[in-house]
PDB file of C-alpha atoms in Angstrom:
ATOM      1  CA  MET A   1     -10.114 -29.686   1.706  1.00  0.00           C
ATOM      2  CA  GLN A   2     -11.596 -32.560   3.512  1.00  0.00           C
ATOM      3  CA  ILE A   3     -13.766 -35.161   2.834  1.00  0.00           C
ATOM      4  CA  ALA A   4     -16.352 -36.968   5.415  1.00  0.00           C
ATOM      5  CA  ARG A   5     -18.384 -39.888   4.174  1.00  0.00           C
ATOM      6  CA  THR A   6     -19.475 -40.531   7.573  1.00  0.00           C
ATOM      7  CA  VAL A   7     -21.383 -38.855   9.986  1.00  0.00           C
ATOM      8  CA  ARG A   8     -18.567 -39.414  12.590  1.00  0.00           C
ATOM      9  CA  GLU A   9     -16.089 -37.897  10.272  1.00  0.00           C
ATOM     10  CA  LEU A  10     -18.610 -35.106   9.671  1.00  0.00           C
ATOM     11  CA  ARG A  11     -19.054 -34.123  13.019  1.00  0.00           C
ATOM     12  CA  ASP A  12     -15.383 -35.009  14.435  1.00  0.00           C
ATOM     13  CA  TRP A  13     -14.424 -32.306  11.743  1.00  0.00           C
ATOM     14  CA  LEU A  14     -16.846 -29.703  12.839  1.00  0.00           C
ATOM     15  CA  ASP A  15     -16.060 -30.121  16.407  1.00  0.00           C
ATOM     16  CA  GLY A  16     -18.787 -28.079  17.573  1.00  0.00           C
ATOM     17  CA  ARG A  17     -18.253 -25.042  14.717  1.00  0.00           C
ATOM     18  CA  ARG A  18     -21.143 -23.835  12.884  1.00  0.00           C
ATOM     19  CA  ALA A  19     -20.620 -23.619   9.169  1.00  0.00           C
ATOM     20  CA  ALA A  20     -22.072 -21.934   5.891  1.00  0.00           C
ATOM     21  CA  PHE A  21     -23.582 -24.852   4.213  1.00  0.00           C
ATOM     22  CA  VAL A  22     -24.683 -25.676   1.057  1.00  0.00           C
ATOM     23  CA  PRO A  23     -26.590 -28.734   0.403  1.00  0.00           C
ATOM     24  CA  THR A  24     -26.409 -30.148  -3.254  1.00  0.00           C
ATOM     25  CA  MET A  25     -27.033 -33.740  -5.197  1.00  0.00           C
ATOM     26  CA  GLY A  26     -24.342 -33.496  -6.788  1.00  0.00           C
ATOM     27  CA  ALA A  27     -23.623 -32.780 -11.020  1.00  0.00           C
ATOM     28  CA  LEU A  28     -22.272 -29.431 -10.073  1.00  0.00           C
ATOM     29  CA  HIS A  29     -22.529 -26.480 -12.528  1.00  0.00           C
ATOM     30  CA  GLU A  30     -21.905 -22.695 -11.918  1.00  0.00           C
ATOM     31  CA  GLY A  31     -25.295 -22.272 -10.084  1.00  0.00           C
ATOM     32  CA  HIS A  32     -23.954 -24.452  -7.146  1.00  0.00           C
ATOM     33  CA  LEU A  33     -20.602 -22.941  -7.329  1.00  0.00           C
ATOM     34  CA  ALA A  34     -22.166 -19.393  -6.996  1.00  0.00           C
ATOM     35  CA  LEU A  35     -23.788 -20.981  -3.898  1.00  0.00           C
ATOM     36  CA  ILE A  36     -20.553 -22.192  -2.461  1.00  0.00           C
ATOM     37  CA  ARG A  37     -18.636 -18.529  -3.468  1.00  0.00           C
ATOM     38  CA  HIS A  38     -21.442 -16.885  -1.276  1.00  0.00           C
ATOM     39  CA  ALA A  39     -20.920 -19.190   1.357  1.00  0.00           C
ATOM     40  CA  GLU A  40     -16.905 -18.493   1.382  1.00  0.00           C
ATOM     41  CA  SER A  41     -17.747 -14.875   1.712  1.00  0.00           C
ATOM     42  CA  LEU A  42     -19.414 -15.223   5.200  1.00  0.00           C
ATOM     43  CA  GLY A  43     -16.297 -16.122   7.330  1.00  0.00           C
ATOM     44  CA  GLU A  44     -17.683 -19.417   8.268  1.00  0.00           C
ATOM     45  CA  PRO A  45     -16.323 -22.953   7.536  1.00  0.00           C
ATOM     46  CA  VAL A  46     -17.971 -23.663   4.334  1.00  0.00           C
ATOM     47  CA  VAL A  47     -19.629 -27.262   3.911  1.00  0.00           C
ATOM     48  CA  VAL A  48     -21.346 -28.779   0.745  1.00  0.00           C
ATOM     49  CA  SER A  49     -22.710 -31.898   0.792  1.00  0.00           C
ATOM     50  CA  ILE A  50     -23.412 -34.045  -2.280  1.00  0.00           C
ATOM     51  CA  PHE A  51     -26.290 -36.867  -2.116  1.00  0.00           C
ATOM     52  CA  VAL A  52     -28.945 -37.914  -4.419  1.00  0.00           C
ATOM     53  CA  ASN A  53     -31.719 -38.009  -2.183  1.00  0.00           C
ATOM     54  CA  PRO A  54     -33.913 -41.149  -2.855  1.00  0.00           C
ATOM     55  CA  THR A  55     -36.934 -40.048  -1.072  1.00  0.00           C
ATOM     56  CA  GLN A  56     -37.758 -37.032  -3.105  1.00  0.00           C
ATOM     57  CA  PHE A  57     -38.150 -39.083  -6.076  1.00  0.00           C
ATOM     58  CA  GLY A  58     -41.227 -40.664  -7.464  1.00  0.00           C
ATOM     59  CA  PRO A  59     -41.517 -43.992  -8.671  1.00  0.00           C
ATOM     60  CA  ASN A  60     -41.111 -43.139 -12.333  1.00  0.00           C
ATOM     61  CA  GLU A  61     -38.744 -40.353 -12.170  1.00  0.00           C
ATOM     62  CA  ASP A  62     -35.229 -39.984 -12.791  1.00  0.00           C
ATOM     63  CA  PHE A  63     -33.492 -40.900  -9.502  1.00  0.00           C
ATOM     64  CA  SER A  64     -31.393 -44.220 -11.246  1.00  0.00           C
ATOM     65  CA  ARG A  65     -30.244 -42.155 -14.181  1.00  0.00           C
ATOM     66  CA  TYR A  66     -30.034 -38.673 -12.109  1.00  0.00           C
ATOM     67  CA  PRO A  67     -26.342 -37.534 -13.061  1.00  0.00           C
ATOM     68  CA  ARG A  68     -23.385 -38.509 -10.751  1.00  0.00           C
ATOM     69  CA  THR A  69     -20.143 -37.320 -11.379  1.00  0.00           C
ATOM     70  CA  LEU A  70     -18.614 -37.176  -7.634  1.00  0.00           C
ATOM     71  CA  GLU A  71     -15.070 -36.868  -8.698  1.00  0.00           C
ATOM     72  CA  THR A  72     -15.291 -34.201 -10.979  1.00  0.00           C
ATOM     73  CA  ASP A  73     -17.834 -32.666  -8.191  1.00  0.00           C
ATOM     74  CA  LEU A  74     -14.788 -32.957  -5.629  1.00  0.00           C
ATOM     75  CA  ALA A  75     -12.523 -31.327  -7.928  1.00  0.00           C
ATOM     76  CA  ALA A  76     -14.567 -28.394  -8.467  1.00  0.00           C
ATOM     77  CA  CYS A  77     -15.313 -27.894  -4.728  1.00  0.00           C
ATOM     78  CA  GLU A  78     -11.754 -28.245  -4.040  1.00  0.00           C
ATOM     79  CA  GLU A  79     -10.735 -25.544  -6.913  1.00  0.00           C
ATOM     80  CA  ILE A  80     -13.259 -23.139  -5.414  1.00  0.00           C
ATOM     81  CA  GLY A  81     -12.466 -23.454  -1.807  1.00  0.00           C
ATOM     82  CA  ALA A  82     -14.936 -25.292   0.181  1.00  0.00           C
ATOM     83  CA  ASP A  83     -13.505 -26.503   3.170  1.00  0.00           C
ATOM     84  CA  LEU A  84     -15.331 -30.087   3.665  1.00  0.00           C
ATOM     85  CA  VAL A  85     -17.575 -32.034   1.042  1.00  0.00           C
ATOM     86  CA  PHE A  86     -19.870 -34.427   3.070  1.00  0.00           C
ATOM     87  CA  THR A  87     -20.429 -37.431   0.590  1.00  0.00           C
ATOM     88  CA  PRO A  88     -22.783 -39.893   2.778  1.00  0.00           C
ATOM     89  CA  ALA A  89     -24.098 -43.115   1.608  1.00  0.00           C
ATOM     90  CA  ALA A  90     -27.765 -43.584   2.067  1.00  0.00           C
ATOM     91  CA  GLU A  91     -27.333 -45.230   5.186  1.00  0.00           C
ATOM     92  CA  GLU A  92     -26.001 -42.420   6.913  1.00  0.00           C
ATOM     93  CA  ILE A  93     -28.773 -40.497   6.153  1.00  0.00           C
ATOM     94  CA  TYR A  94     -31.391 -43.223   6.721  1.00  0.00           C
ATOM     95  CA  PRO A  95     -29.656 -45.787   9.259  1.00  0.00           C
ATOM     96  CA  PRO A  96     -31.211 -49.255   8.878  1.00  0.00           C
ATOM     97  CA  GLY A  97     -34.262 -50.056  11.047  1.00  0.00           C
ATOM     98  CA  GLN A  98     -34.732 -46.122  11.554  1.00  0.00           C
ATOM     99  CA  PRO A  99     -38.000 -44.648   9.437  1.00  0.00           C
ATOM    100  CA  PRO A 100     -37.010 -41.220   8.099  1.00  0.00           C
ATOM    101  CA  MET A 101     -38.116 -38.552  10.773  1.00  0.00           C
ATOM    102  CA  GLU A 102     -41.540 -37.102   9.307  1.00  0.00           C
ATOM    103  CA  ILE A 103     -41.883 -33.338   9.112  1.00  0.00           C
ATOM    104  CA  ALA A 104     -45.578 -31.615   9.076  1.00  0.00           C
ATOM    105  CA  LEU A 105     -45.519 -30.269   5.471  1.00  0.00           C
ATOM    106  CA  PRO A 106     -45.690 -26.322   5.652  1.00  0.00           C
ATOM    107  CA  PRO A 107     -48.901 -25.280   3.605  1.00  0.00           C
ATOM    108  CA  VAL A 108     -46.689 -23.604   0.979  1.00  0.00           C
ATOM    109  CA  ALA A 109     -45.421 -27.219  -0.138  1.00  0.00           C
ATOM    110  CA  THR A 110     -48.874 -28.289  -1.015  1.00  0.00           C
ATOM    111  CA  GLU A 111     -50.409 -25.205  -2.628  1.00  0.00           C
ATOM    112  CA  PRO A 112     -52.480 -26.275  -5.451  1.00  0.00           C
ATOM    113  CA  GLY A 113     -51.659 -26.397  -8.901  1.00  0.00           C
ATOM    114  CA  LEU A 114     -47.782 -26.541  -7.996  1.00  0.00           C
ATOM    115  CA  GLU A 115     -45.246 -29.316  -7.362  1.00  0.00           C
ATOM    116  CA  ASP A 116     -47.428 -31.488  -5.316  1.00  0.00           C
ATOM    117  CA  ALA A 117     -49.960 -32.084  -7.944  1.00  0.00           C
ATOM    118  CA  HIS A 118     -46.796 -33.620 -10.628  1.00  0.00           C
ATOM    119  CA  ARG A 119     -44.731 -34.587  -8.044  1.00  0.00           C
ATOM    120  CA  PRO A 120     -46.821 -36.244  -4.774  1.00  0.00           C
ATOM    121  CA  GLY A 121     -44.477 -36.823  -1.866  1.00  0.00           C
ATOM    122  CA  HIS A 122     -41.665 -34.727  -3.326  1.00  0.00           C
ATOM    123  CA  PHE A 123     -41.644 -32.189  -0.826  1.00  0.00           C
ATOM    124  CA  ARG A 124     -41.995 -34.781   2.143  1.00  0.00           C
ATOM    125  CA  GLY A 125     -38.481 -36.333   0.845  1.00  0.00           C
ATOM    126  CA  VAL A 126     -36.893 -32.897   0.167  1.00  0.00           C
ATOM    127  CA  CYS A 127     -37.953 -32.068   4.175  1.00  0.00           C
ATOM    128  CA  GLN A 128     -36.549 -35.302   5.244  1.00  0.00           C
ATOM    129  CA  VAL A 129     -33.182 -35.036   3.843  1.00  0.00           C
ATOM    130  CA  VAL A 130     -32.723 -31.433   4.720  1.00  0.00           C
ATOM    131  CA  ALA A 131     -33.660 -31.886   7.878  1.00  0.00           C
ATOM    132  CA  ARG A 132     -31.596 -34.577   8.385  1.00  0.00           C
ATOM    133  CA  LEU A 133     -28.554 -32.788   7.108  1.00  0.00           C
ATOM    134  CA  PHE A 134     -29.700 -29.629   9.268  1.00  0.00           C
ATOM    135  CA  ASP A 135     -29.309 -31.850  12.384  1.00  0.00           C
ATOM    136  CA  LEU A 136     -26.222 -33.046  11.147  1.00  0.00           C
ATOM    137  CA  VAL A 137     -24.273 -29.927  10.120  1.00  0.00           C
ATOM    138  CA  GLU A 138     -26.184 -27.637  12.713  1.00  0.00           C
ATOM    139  CA  PRO A 139     -25.442 -24.920   9.972  1.00  0.00           C
ATOM    140  CA  ALA A 140     -25.349 -21.135  10.894  1.00  0.00           C
ATOM    141  CA  VAL A 141     -26.711 -20.394   7.304  1.00  0.00           C
ATOM    142  CA  ALA A 142     -27.721 -22.456   4.664  1.00  0.00           C
ATOM    143  CA  ILE A 143     -27.478 -21.496   1.012  1.00  0.00           C
ATOM    144  CA  PHE A 144     -29.855 -22.217  -1.614  1.00  0.00           C
ATOM    145  CA  GLY A 145     -30.920 -21.263  -5.533  1.00  0.00           C
ATOM    146  CA  GLU A 146     -34.207 -19.649  -6.371  1.00  0.00           C
ATOM    147  CA  LYS A 147     -34.185 -21.247  -9.570  1.00  0.00           C
ATOM    148  CA  ASP A 148     -36.083 -24.028  -7.214  1.00  0.00           C
ATOM    149  CA  TYR A 149     -38.138 -21.480  -5.908  1.00  0.00           C
ATOM    150  CA  GLN A 150     -41.048 -23.400  -4.365  1.00  0.00           C
ATOM    151  CA  GLN A 151     -38.459 -25.393  -2.698  1.00  0.00           C
ATOM    152  CA  LEU A 152     -36.560 -22.369  -1.012  1.00  0.00           C
ATOM    153  CA  LEU A 153     -39.790 -20.971   0.576  1.00  0.00           C
ATOM    154  CA  VAL A 154     -40.524 -24.848   1.836  1.00  0.00           C
ATOM    155  CA  ILE A 155     -37.379 -24.993   3.734  1.00  0.00           C
ATOM    156  CA  ARG A 156     -37.809 -21.413   5.100  1.00  0.00           C
ATOM    157  CA  ALA A 157     -41.086 -22.608   6.327  1.00  0.00           C
ATOM    158  CA  MET A 158     -39.867 -25.947   7.495  1.00  0.00           C
ATOM    159  CA  VAL A 159     -37.056 -24.004   9.564  1.00  0.00           C
ATOM    160  CA  LYS A 160     -39.547 -21.125  11.051  1.00  0.00           C
ATOM    161  CA  GLN A 161     -42.104 -23.855  12.416  1.00  0.00           C
ATOM    162  CA  GLU A 162     -39.634 -26.492  13.767  1.00  0.00           C
ATOM    163  CA  GLN A 163     -37.807 -23.871  15.908  1.00  0.00           C
ATOM    164  CA  PRO A 164     -35.902 -23.833  18.187  1.00  0.00           C
ATOM    165  CA  ARG A 165     -34.786 -27.027  16.532  1.00  0.00           C
ATOM    166  CA  TRP A 166     -32.350 -25.569  14.393  1.00  0.00           C
ATOM    167  CA  GLN A 167     -31.911 -21.989  16.611  1.00  0.00           C
ATOM    168  CA  GLY A 168     -30.588 -19.093  14.591  1.00  0.00           C
ATOM    169  CA  LEU A 169     -30.327 -20.787  11.373  1.00  0.00           C
ATOM    170  CA  THR A 170     -30.484 -18.269   8.490  1.00  0.00           C
ATOM    171  CA  VAL A 171     -31.746 -19.676   5.119  1.00  0.00           C
ATOM    172  CA  THR A 172     -30.777 -17.794   2.071  1.00  0.00           C
ATOM    173  CA  GLY A 173     -31.357 -17.619  -1.575  1.00  0.00           C
ATOM    174  CA  LEU A 174     -29.627 -16.449  -4.169  1.00  0.00           C
ATOM    175  CA  PRO A 175     -30.780 -15.627  -7.718  1.00  0.00           C
ATOM    176  CA  THR A 176     -30.836 -18.200 -10.555  1.00  0.00           C
ATOM    177  CA  VAL A 177     -27.640 -18.515 -12.777  1.00  0.00           C
ATOM    178  CA  ARG A 178     -28.323 -18.391 -16.168  1.00  0.00           C
ATOM    179  CA  ASP A 179     -26.416 -19.566 -19.762  1.00  0.00           C
ATOM    180  CA  PRO A 180     -25.742 -16.387 -21.560  1.00  0.00           C
ATOM    181  CA  ASP A 181     -29.095 -17.195 -23.996  1.00  0.00           C
ATOM    182  CA  GLY A 182     -30.896 -17.488 -20.617  1.00  0.00           C
ATOM    183  CA  LEU A 183     -31.525 -21.032 -19.901  1.00  0.00           C
ATOM    184  CA  ALA A 184     -31.650 -21.326 -16.167  1.00  0.00           C
ATOM    185  CA  MET A 185     -28.605 -24.000 -14.868  1.00  0.00           C
ATOM    186  CA  SER A 186     -29.603 -27.358 -13.872  1.00  0.00           C
ATOM    187  CA  SER A 187     -27.955 -30.594 -13.840  1.00  0.00           C
ATOM    188  CA  ARG A 188     -30.961 -32.096 -15.881  1.00  0.00           C
ATOM    189  CA  ASN A 189     -29.507 -30.093 -18.842  1.00  0.00           C
ATOM    190  CA  ARG A 190     -27.260 -32.688 -19.346  1.00  0.00           C
ATOM    191  CA  TYR A 191     -30.000 -34.774 -20.275  1.00  0.00           C
ATOM    192  CA  LEU A 192     -30.711 -32.405 -23.231  1.00  0.00           C
ATOM    193  CA  ASP A 193     -29.657 -33.252 -26.857  1.00  0.00           C
ATOM    194  CA  PRO A 194     -29.114 -30.037 -28.875  1.00  0.00           C
ATOM    195  CA  GLU A 195     -32.984 -29.920 -30.152  1.00  0.00           C
ATOM    196  CA  GLN A 196     -34.467 -30.582 -27.015  1.00  0.00           C
ATOM    197  CA  ARG A 197     -31.953 -27.477 -25.401  1.00  0.00           C
ATOM    198  CA  ASP A 198     -33.069 -25.353 -28.021  1.00  0.00           C
ATOM    199  CA  ARG A 199     -37.126 -25.725 -26.873  1.00  0.00           C
ATOM    200  CA  ALA A 200     -35.935 -25.645 -23.477  1.00  0.00           C
ATOM    201  CA  LEU A 201     -35.261 -21.879 -23.914  1.00  0.00           C
ATOM    202  CA  GLY A 202     -38.685 -21.727 -24.198  1.00  0.00           C
ATOM    203  CA  LEU A 203     -38.798 -21.558 -20.374  1.00  0.00           C
ATOM    204  CA  ALA A 204     -37.023 -18.346 -20.274  1.00  0.00           C
ATOM    205  CA  ARG A 205     -38.579 -16.880 -23.214  1.00  0.00           C
ATOM    206  CA  ALA A 206     -41.858 -17.505 -21.737  1.00  0.00           C
ATOM    207  CA  LEU A 207     -40.867 -15.607 -18.215  1.00  0.00           C
ATOM    208  CA  GLN A 208     -39.252 -12.695 -20.471  1.00  0.00           C
ATOM    209  CA  ALA A 209     -42.224 -12.532 -22.773  1.00  0.00           C
ATOM    210  CA  ALA A 210     -44.516 -12.202 -19.579  1.00  0.00           C
ATOM    211  CA  HIS A 211     -42.681  -9.444 -17.697  1.00  0.00           C
ATOM    212  CA  ALA A 212     -44.374  -6.625 -18.971  1.00  0.00           C
ATOM    213  CA  ALA A 213     -47.565  -7.975 -18.517  1.00  0.00           C
ATOM    214  CA  GLN A 214     -50.047  -5.594 -16.534  1.00  0.00           C
ATOM    215  CA  LYS A 215     -52.165  -8.534 -15.288  1.00  0.00           C
ATOM    216  CA  PRO A 216     -51.161 -12.186 -13.556  1.00  0.00           C
ATOM    217  CA  ASP A 217     -54.010 -13.716 -16.165  1.00  0.00           C
ATOM    218  CA  THR A 218     -52.355 -12.038 -19.012  1.00  0.00           C
ATOM    219  CA  ALA A 219     -49.181 -13.201 -17.919  1.00  0.00           C
ATOM    220  CA  GLU A 220     -50.180 -16.991 -17.599  1.00  0.00           C
ATOM    221  CA  ALA A 221     -51.742 -16.643 -21.341  1.00  0.00           C
ATOM    222  CA  ILE A 222     -48.588 -15.223 -22.755  1.00  0.00           C
ATOM    223  CA  MET A 223     -46.164 -17.969 -20.901  1.00  0.00           C
ATOM    224  CA  ILE A 224     -48.673 -20.804 -22.101  1.00  0.00           C
ATOM    225  CA  GLU A 225     -48.593 -19.397 -25.796  1.00  0.00           C
ATOM    226  CA  THR A 226     -44.993 -19.380 -25.494  1.00  0.00           C
ATOM    227  CA  LEU A 227     -43.919 -22.596 -23.782  1.00  0.00           C
ATOM    228  CA  ARG A 228     -46.555 -24.212 -26.792  1.00  0.00           C
ATOM    229  CA  ALA A 229     -44.575 -22.302 -29.138  1.00  0.00           C
ATOM    230  CA  HIS A 230     -41.357 -23.954 -28.271  1.00  0.00           C
ATOM    231  CA  ASP A 231     -43.617 -27.995 -28.235  1.00  0.00           C
ATOM    232  CA  LEU A 232     -43.171 -27.992 -24.073  1.00  0.00           C
ATOM    233  CA  ALA A 233     -45.587 -29.801 -22.400  1.00  0.00           C
ATOM    234  CA  ILE A 234     -46.713 -27.595 -19.723  1.00  0.00           C
ATOM    235  CA  ASP A 235     -47.065 -28.774 -15.917  1.00  0.00           C
ATOM    236  CA  TYR A 236     -48.064 -25.205 -15.027  1.00  0.00           C
ATOM    237  CA  ALA A 237     -47.311 -21.426 -15.788  1.00  0.00           C
ATOM    238  CA  VAL A 238     -48.783 -19.577 -13.090  1.00  0.00           C
ATOM    239  CA  VAL A 239     -48.392 -16.178 -11.048  1.00  0.00           C
ATOM    240  CA  ARG A 240     -48.248 -16.395  -7.640  1.00  0.00           C
ATOM    241  CA  ASP A 241     -47.846 -14.719  -4.330  1.00  0.00           C
ATOM    242  CA  SER A 242     -44.168 -14.714  -3.917  1.00  0.00           C
ATOM    243  CA  GLU A 243     -44.484 -15.403  -0.196  1.00  0.00           C
ATOM    244  CA  THR A 244     -47.336 -17.999   0.154  1.00  0.00           C
ATOM    245  CA  LEU A 245     -47.849 -19.302  -3.422  1.00  0.00           C
ATOM    246  CA  MET A 246     -51.349 -18.263  -3.517  1.00  0.00           C
ATOM    247  CA  PRO A 247     -53.299 -17.040  -6.843  1.00  0.00           C
ATOM    248  CA  VAL A 248     -53.192 -13.411  -7.015  1.00  0.00           C
ATOM    249  CA  GLY A 249     -55.300 -10.856  -9.046  1.00  0.00           C
ATOM    250  CA  ASP A 250     -53.052  -8.379  -9.753  1.00  0.00           C
ATOM    251  CA  PHE A 251     -49.457  -6.904  -9.161  1.00  0.00           C
ATOM    252  CA  SER A 252     -50.225  -4.590  -6.177  1.00  0.00           C
ATOM    253  CA  ARG A 253     -47.882  -7.024  -4.209  1.00  0.00           C
ATOM    254  CA  PRO A 254     -44.671  -9.360  -5.048  1.00  0.00           C
ATOM    255  CA  THR A 255     -45.669 -12.030  -7.114  1.00  0.00           C
ATOM    256  CA  ARG A 256     -43.550 -14.681  -8.860  1.00  0.00           C
ATOM    257  CA  ALA A 257     -44.074 -16.265 -11.903  1.00  0.00           C
ATOM    258  CA  LEU A 258     -43.649 -20.225 -11.921  1.00  0.00           C
ATOM    259  CA  ILE A 259     -43.120 -22.807 -14.811  1.00  0.00           C
ATOM    260  CA  ALA A 260     -42.518 -26.346 -14.911  1.00  0.00           C
ATOM    261  CA  ALA A 261     -42.601 -28.005 -18.520  1.00  0.00           C
ATOM    262  CA  ARG A 262     -41.132 -31.277 -20.058  1.00  0.00           C
ATOM    263  CA  LEU A 263     -39.082 -32.159 -23.111  1.00  0.00           C
ATOM    264  CA  ASP A 264     -40.188 -35.555 -23.753  1.00  0.00           C
ATOM    265  CA  ASP A 265     -38.697 -37.141 -20.660  1.00  0.00           C
ATOM    266  CA  VAL A 266     -37.036 -34.259 -19.152  1.00  0.00           C
ATOM    267  CA  ARG A 267     -38.781 -32.101 -16.758  1.00  0.00           C
ATOM    268  CA  LEU A 268     -37.568 -28.810 -16.482  1.00  0.00           C
ATOM    269  CA  ILE A 269     -38.488 -25.344 -13.907  1.00  0.00           C
ATOM    270  CA  ASP A 270     -37.935 -21.949 -14.120  1.00  0.00           C
ATOM    271  CA  ASN A 271     -39.282 -18.504 -12.345  1.00  0.00           C
ATOM    272  CA  GLN A 272     -38.779 -14.960 -11.999  1.00  0.00           C
ATOM    273  CA  ALA A 273     -40.075 -11.949  -9.820  1.00  0.00           C
ATOM    274  CA  MET A 274     -43.000 -10.104 -11.620  1.00  0.00           C
ATOM    275  CA  THR A 275     -42.894  -6.283 -11.698  1.00  0.00           C
ATOM    276  CA  VAL A 276     -45.204  -4.716  -8.847  1.00  0.00           C
ATOM    277  CA  TRP A 277     -47.869  -2.093 -10.203  1.00  0.00           C
ATOM    278  CA  THR A 278     -49.104   0.126  -8.084  1.00  0.00           C
TER     279      THR A 278
END
């Protein structure tokens, strides 16, 4: 496995080849490893990036304490068979004197009541860093997890609207990986003490309890009740159209239940596809 710390090293290694690309912020867990395994199955060189992107964190968020476990992450990538890990400094991604390129946010990024309402500017930072990484890696396929479902839709929409900038790029989403008790794997789970982790199970339990509901408003009420029973502060617990994230009145087309909740100073998200009733 090779390690590239600069853009020059990355490009020299790629030498015009198109890769299967897994962008991460490190603190790797089994969810990330599932993405890398899928990348390996595609028959392309596998590139993993590890970069904690400052532009997607708000002023009162957890950038300074976000888990940074580079040596452990590199060992995991080597063991699983990644071909190259790109671990740039911020100056490689955002060269001094060059402001980050602005990307027009797709409508799905600012759909009312979701991430933009609680983390203003977050998706602007996500689009900046992902666009920069796509420009540098020029991948054939980029692989993300569905756990960050709105992010996945934002990136797909960004790629579509920016064509032909990343000609031929496919953005693939893989299902959320969960611990045996149902908790969605997240780098931020490392923040949780045992009592908080028990409460965090409220997200998965809320989704499970809402799954059999036959109306979106019933599902939302069930999720809210379950989250409150676990003493979670709710940012949102909603059912939305699976493609546009707009509100829906029934389950006649594919929908997604989405949750964001806080345990003290830890914010977690989760989601699931809902049953289509015809």
